[in-house]
Coordinates of C-alpha atoms in Angstrom, one line a residue:
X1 CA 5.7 -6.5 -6.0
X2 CA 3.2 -6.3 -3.3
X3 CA 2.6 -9.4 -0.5
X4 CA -1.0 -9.0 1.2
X5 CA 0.0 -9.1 5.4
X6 CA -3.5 -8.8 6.7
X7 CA -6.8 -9.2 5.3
X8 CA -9.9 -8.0 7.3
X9 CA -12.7 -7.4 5.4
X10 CA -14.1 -4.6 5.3
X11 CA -12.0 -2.8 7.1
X12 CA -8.7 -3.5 7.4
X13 CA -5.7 -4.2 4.3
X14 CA -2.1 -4.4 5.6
X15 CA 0.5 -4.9 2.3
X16 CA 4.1 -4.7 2.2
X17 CA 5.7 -3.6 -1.4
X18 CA 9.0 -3.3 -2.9
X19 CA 10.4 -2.0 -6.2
X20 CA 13.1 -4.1 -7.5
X21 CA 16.4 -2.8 -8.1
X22 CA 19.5 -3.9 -10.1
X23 CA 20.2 -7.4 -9.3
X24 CA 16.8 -8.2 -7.5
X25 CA 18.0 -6.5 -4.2
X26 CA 15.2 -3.9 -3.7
X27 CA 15.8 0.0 -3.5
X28 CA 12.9 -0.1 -0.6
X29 CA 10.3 -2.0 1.2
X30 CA 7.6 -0.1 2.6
X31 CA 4.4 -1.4 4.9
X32 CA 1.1 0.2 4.1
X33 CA -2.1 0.3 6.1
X34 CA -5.5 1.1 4.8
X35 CA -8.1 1.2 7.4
X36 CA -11.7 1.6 6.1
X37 CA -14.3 3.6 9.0
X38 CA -18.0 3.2 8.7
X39 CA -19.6 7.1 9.1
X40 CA -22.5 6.6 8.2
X41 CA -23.4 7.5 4.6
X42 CA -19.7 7.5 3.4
X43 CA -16.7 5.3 4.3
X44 CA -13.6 7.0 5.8
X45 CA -10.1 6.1 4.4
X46 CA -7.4 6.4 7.0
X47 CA -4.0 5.6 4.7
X48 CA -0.5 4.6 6.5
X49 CA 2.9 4.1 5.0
X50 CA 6.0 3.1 6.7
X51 CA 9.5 3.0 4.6
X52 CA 10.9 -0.5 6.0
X53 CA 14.4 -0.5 4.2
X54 CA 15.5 1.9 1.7
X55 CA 18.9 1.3 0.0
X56 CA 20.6 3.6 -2.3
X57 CA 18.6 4.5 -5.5
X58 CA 15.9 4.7 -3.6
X59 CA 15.4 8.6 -3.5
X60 CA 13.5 9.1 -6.6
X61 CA 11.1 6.7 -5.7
X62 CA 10.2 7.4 -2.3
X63 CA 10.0 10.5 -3.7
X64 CA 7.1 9.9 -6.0
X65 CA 5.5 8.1 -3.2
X66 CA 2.6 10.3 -3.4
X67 CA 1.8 8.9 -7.2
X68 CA 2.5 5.4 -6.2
X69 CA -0.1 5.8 -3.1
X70 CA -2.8 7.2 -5.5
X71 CA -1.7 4.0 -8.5
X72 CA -2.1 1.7 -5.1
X73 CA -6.0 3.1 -4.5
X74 CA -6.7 3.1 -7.9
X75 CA -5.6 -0.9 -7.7
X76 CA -7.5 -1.7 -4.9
X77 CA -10.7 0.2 -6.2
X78 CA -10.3 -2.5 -9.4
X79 CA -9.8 -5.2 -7.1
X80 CA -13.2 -4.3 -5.2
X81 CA -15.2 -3.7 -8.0
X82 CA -14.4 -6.9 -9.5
X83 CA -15.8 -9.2 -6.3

């Protein structure tokens, strides 16, 4: 579940996600920050994630945090090419 906190196009995405757990109570929430920079022929990513709340259970997915960063590009990529 992710829940869009900021919006600035085309430079700024602020979303908070969770993965739910066992009775709906998440095993973390974590903030992320994509900041998009202009240099010239390319555009700089600048990618930030911030662990919120993590509850027990929540070790082998903060753990793969590095796969769910890449799915999380990969979305937004979709999401641009589709406007």
């Amino acid at each position: 579940e992710a829940i869009y906190r900021e919006m600035d196009p085309p430079k700024k995405l602020v979303m908070e996600s969770s993965v739910p757990g066992p009775g709906g109570k998440p095993f973390f929430k974590i903030l992320q920050t994509i900041t998009l920079e202009d240099n010239g022929n390319e555009t700089g990513l600048v990618f930030e994630a911030k662990v919120l709340q993590a509850n027990p259970g929540s070790e082998p997915f903060l753990g793969g945090m590095k796969q769910g960063t890449n799915g999380t590009l990969d979305n937004l990529v979709a999401y641009l090419e589709k406007r």
